[in-house]
Short mmCIF file of C-alpha atoms in Angstrom, two decimals:
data_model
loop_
_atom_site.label_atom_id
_atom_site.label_comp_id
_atom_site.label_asym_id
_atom_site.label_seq_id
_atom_site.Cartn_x
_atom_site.Cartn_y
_atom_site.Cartn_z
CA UNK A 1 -21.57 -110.66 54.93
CA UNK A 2 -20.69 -106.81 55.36
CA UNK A 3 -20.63 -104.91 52.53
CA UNK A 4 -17.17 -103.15 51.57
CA UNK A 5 -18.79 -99.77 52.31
CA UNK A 6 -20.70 -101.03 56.13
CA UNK A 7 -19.60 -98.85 59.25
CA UNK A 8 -17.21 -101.15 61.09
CA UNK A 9 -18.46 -101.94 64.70
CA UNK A 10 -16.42 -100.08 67.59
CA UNK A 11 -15.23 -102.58 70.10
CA UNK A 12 -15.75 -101.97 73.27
CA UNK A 13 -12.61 -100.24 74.58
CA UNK A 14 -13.04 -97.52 72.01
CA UNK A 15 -16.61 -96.63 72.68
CA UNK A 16 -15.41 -97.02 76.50
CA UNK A 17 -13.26 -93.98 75.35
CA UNK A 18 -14.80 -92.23 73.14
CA UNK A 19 -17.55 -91.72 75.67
CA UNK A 20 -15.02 -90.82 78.39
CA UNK A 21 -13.63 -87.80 76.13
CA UNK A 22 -17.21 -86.99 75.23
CA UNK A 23 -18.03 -86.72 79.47
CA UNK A 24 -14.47 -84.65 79.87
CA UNK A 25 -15.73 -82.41 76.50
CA UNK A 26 -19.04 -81.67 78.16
CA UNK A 27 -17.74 -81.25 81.63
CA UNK A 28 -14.96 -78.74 80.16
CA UNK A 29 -17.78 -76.97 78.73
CA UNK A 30 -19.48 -76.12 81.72
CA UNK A 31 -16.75 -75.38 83.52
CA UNK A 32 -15.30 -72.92 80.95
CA UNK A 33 -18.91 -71.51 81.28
CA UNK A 34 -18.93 -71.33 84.78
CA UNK A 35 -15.77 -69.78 85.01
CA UNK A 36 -13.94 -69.02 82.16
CA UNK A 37 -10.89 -70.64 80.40
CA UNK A 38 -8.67 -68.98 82.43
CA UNK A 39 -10.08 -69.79 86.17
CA UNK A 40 -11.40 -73.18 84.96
CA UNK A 41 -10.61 -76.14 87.68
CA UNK A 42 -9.09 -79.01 86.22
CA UNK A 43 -10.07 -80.84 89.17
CA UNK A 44 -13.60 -79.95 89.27
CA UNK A 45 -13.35 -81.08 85.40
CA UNK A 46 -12.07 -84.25 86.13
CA UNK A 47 -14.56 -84.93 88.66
CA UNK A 48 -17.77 -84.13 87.06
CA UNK A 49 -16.66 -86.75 83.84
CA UNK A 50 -15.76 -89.05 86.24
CA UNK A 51 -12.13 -89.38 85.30
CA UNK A 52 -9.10 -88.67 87.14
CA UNK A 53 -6.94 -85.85 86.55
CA UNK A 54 -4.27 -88.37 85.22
CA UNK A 55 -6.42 -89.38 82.38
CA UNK A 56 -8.35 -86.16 81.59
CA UNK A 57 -4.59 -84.92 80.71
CA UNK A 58 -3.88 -88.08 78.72
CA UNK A 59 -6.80 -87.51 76.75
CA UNK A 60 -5.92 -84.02 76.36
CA UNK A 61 -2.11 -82.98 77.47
CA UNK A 62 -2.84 -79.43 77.63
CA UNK A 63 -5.74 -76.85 78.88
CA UNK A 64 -5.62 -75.86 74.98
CA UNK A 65 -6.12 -79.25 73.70
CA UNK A 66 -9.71 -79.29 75.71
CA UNK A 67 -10.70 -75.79 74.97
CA UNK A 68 -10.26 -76.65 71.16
CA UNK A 69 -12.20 -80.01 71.71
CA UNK A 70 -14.74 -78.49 73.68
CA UNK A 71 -15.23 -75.40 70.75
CA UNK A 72 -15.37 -78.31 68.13
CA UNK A 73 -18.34 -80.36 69.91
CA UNK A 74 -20.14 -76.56 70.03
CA UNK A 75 -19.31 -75.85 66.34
CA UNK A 76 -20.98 -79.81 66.02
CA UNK A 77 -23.81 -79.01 67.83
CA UNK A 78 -24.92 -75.78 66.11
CA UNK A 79 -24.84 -77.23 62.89
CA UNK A 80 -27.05 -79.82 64.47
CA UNK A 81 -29.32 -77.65 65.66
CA UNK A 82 -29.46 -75.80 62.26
CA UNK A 83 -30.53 -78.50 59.74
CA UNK A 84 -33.14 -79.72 62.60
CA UNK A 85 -34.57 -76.40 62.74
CA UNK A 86 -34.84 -75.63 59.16
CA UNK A 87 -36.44 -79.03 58.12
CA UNK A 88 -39.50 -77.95 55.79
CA UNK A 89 -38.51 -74.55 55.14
CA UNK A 90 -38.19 -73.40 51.47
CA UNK A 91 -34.88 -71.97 50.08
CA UNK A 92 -34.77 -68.57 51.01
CA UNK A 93 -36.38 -68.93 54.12
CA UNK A 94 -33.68 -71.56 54.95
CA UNK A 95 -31.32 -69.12 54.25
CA UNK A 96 -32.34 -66.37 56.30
CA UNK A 97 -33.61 -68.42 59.45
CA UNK A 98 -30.08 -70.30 59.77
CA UNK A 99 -27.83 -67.00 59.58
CA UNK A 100 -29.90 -65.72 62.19
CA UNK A 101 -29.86 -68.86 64.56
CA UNK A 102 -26.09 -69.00 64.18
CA UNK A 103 -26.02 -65.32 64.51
CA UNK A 104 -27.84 -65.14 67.96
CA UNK A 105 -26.27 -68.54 68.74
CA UNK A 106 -23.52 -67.58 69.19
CA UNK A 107 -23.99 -64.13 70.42
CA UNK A 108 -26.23 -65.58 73.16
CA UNK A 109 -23.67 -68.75 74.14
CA UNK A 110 -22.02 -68.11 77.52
CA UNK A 111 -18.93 -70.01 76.26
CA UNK A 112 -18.50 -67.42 73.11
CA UNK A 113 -19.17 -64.72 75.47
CA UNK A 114 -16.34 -65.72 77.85
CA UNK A 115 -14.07 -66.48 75.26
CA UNK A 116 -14.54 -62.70 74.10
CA UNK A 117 -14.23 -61.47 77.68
CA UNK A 118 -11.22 -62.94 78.47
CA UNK A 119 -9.20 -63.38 75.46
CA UNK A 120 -11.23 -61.60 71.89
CA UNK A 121 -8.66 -63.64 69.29
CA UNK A 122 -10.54 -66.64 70.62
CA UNK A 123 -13.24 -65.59 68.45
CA UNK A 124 -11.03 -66.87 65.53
CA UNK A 125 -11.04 -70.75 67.07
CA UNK A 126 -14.62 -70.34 67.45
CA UNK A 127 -15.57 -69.69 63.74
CA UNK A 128 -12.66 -71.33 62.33
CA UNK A 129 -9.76 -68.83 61.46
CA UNK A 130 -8.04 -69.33 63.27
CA UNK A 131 -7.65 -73.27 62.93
CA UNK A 132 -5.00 -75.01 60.74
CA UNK A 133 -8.06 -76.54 58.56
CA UNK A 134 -9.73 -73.72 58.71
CA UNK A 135 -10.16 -74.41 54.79
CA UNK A 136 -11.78 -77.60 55.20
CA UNK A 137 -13.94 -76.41 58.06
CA UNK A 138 -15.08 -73.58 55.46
CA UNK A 139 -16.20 -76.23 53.27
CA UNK A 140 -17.45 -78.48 55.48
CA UNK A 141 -20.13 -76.28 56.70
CA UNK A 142 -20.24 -74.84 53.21
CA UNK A 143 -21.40 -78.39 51.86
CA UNK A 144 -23.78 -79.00 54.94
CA UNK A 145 -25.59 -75.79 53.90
CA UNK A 146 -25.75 -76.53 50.10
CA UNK A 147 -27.46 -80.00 50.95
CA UNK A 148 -29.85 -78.24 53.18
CA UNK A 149 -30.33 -76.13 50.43
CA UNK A 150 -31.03 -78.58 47.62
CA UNK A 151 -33.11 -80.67 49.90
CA UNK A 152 -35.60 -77.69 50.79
CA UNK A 153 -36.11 -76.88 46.84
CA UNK A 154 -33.14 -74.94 45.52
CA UNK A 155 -32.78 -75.50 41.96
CA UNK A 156 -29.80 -73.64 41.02
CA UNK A 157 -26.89 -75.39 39.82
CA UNK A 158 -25.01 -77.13 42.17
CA UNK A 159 -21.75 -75.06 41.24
CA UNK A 160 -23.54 -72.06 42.13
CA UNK A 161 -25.57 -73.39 45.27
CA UNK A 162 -22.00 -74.19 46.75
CA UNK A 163 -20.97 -70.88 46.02
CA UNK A 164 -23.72 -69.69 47.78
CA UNK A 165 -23.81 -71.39 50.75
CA UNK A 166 -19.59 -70.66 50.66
CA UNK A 167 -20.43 -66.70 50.71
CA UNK A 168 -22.89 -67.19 53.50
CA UNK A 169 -19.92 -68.67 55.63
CA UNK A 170 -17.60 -66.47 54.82
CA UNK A 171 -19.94 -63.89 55.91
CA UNK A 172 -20.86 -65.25 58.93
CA UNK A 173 -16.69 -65.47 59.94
CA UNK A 174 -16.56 -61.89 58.92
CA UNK A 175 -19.05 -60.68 61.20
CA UNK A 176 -18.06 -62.38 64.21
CA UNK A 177 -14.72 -61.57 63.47
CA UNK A 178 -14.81 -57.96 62.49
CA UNK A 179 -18.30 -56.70 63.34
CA UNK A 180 -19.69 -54.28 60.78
CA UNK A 181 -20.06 -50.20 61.90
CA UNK A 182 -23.48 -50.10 60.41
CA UNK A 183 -25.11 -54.35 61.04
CA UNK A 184 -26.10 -54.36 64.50
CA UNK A 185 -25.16 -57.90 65.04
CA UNK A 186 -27.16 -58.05 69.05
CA UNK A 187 -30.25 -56.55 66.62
CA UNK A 188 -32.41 -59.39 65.97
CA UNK A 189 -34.70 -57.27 63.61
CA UNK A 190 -31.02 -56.17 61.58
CA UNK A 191 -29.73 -59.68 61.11
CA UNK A 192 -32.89 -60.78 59.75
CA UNK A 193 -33.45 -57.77 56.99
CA UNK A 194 -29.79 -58.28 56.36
CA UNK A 195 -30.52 -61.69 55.47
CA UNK A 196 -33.66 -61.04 53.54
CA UNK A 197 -32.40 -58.28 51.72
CA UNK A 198 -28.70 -59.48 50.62
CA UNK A 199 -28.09 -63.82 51.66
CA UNK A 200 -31.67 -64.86 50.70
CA UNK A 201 -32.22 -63.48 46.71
CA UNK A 202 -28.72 -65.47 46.24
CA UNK A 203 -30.55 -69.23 46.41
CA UNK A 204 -32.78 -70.01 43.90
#
């Protein structure tokens, strides 16, 4: 018998469309590469997923809808890529070698890039900001940090570790947001004495 608290098995229509919107996600993502938001083909979209038009726009009605999808599965993805390349790292060094991945991340992304080229308030859906739960997405990656925290050593009080890991997102909005006149944020050598000198003596 399943357990109350067991992950209830998808059928098989939903994981039918749950990977179809996963296919149109990653096929709007190298298209809005490729091209930007702006000049991105639908069609060419559409076609790469495997989908027609008529369902890529019941999926997502509008060219908005996709771009916000396709920003979410990137936001998904670096946090991914975060926790599996800090595994074995000790507190501090955690700290320091994630602000600078998600630093140069997302300096280095084309999608980011074209978003900035084309339209620089996009910057906002990027980080967050400029999302209606842009609250819970604070604390969502807020929490993910503080576990990756704990589990590389940090003793601190969980109270304070959450606090921690809040100020490092926060920070990380405000300098993709409103780049600092004296952090180089394209220096690679800056972001990591930044993070030494000011994020890192925070965890403990």
């Amino acid at each position: 018998m399943r357990s109350a608290s067991s992950p209830v098995p998808l059928g098989r229509r939903q994981r039918s469309q749950l990977e179809q919107e996963a296919r149109i996600i990653g096929a709007a993502g190298n298209e809005f590469r490729r091209s930007g938001v702006r000049h991105a083909n639908i069609e060419r979209i559409a076609d790469e997923a495997g989908v027609s038009r008529s369902t890529l726009y019941r999926r997502f009605p509008s060219r908005e809808d996709l771009l916000i999808a396709v920003i979410h599965q990137v936001r998904r993805d670096l946090v991914k890529e975060v926790a599996d390349t800090l595994a074995g790292l000790d507190p501090r060094a955690t700290v320091v070698e994630a602000f600078c991945l998600a630093m140069t991340y997302f300096r280095n992304d084309e999608l980011p890039r074209r978003l900035l080229g084309e339209n620089p308030e996009a910057v906002d859906v990027f980080v967050g900001a400029a999302d209606p739960q842009v609250e819970d997405m604070i604390s969502e990656f807020s929490r993910g940090i503080a576990q990756t925290l704990r589990s590389s050593g940090a003793s601190m009080p969980d109270r304070q570790l959450q606090l921690a890991a809040e100020v490092q997102v926060r920070m990380f909005i405000s300098l993709t947001t409103a780049p600092s006149a004296v952090l180089d944020i394209g220096d690679e050598r800056q972001l990591r004495a930044f993070a030494e000198d000011f994020l890192a003596p925070m965890v403990w």
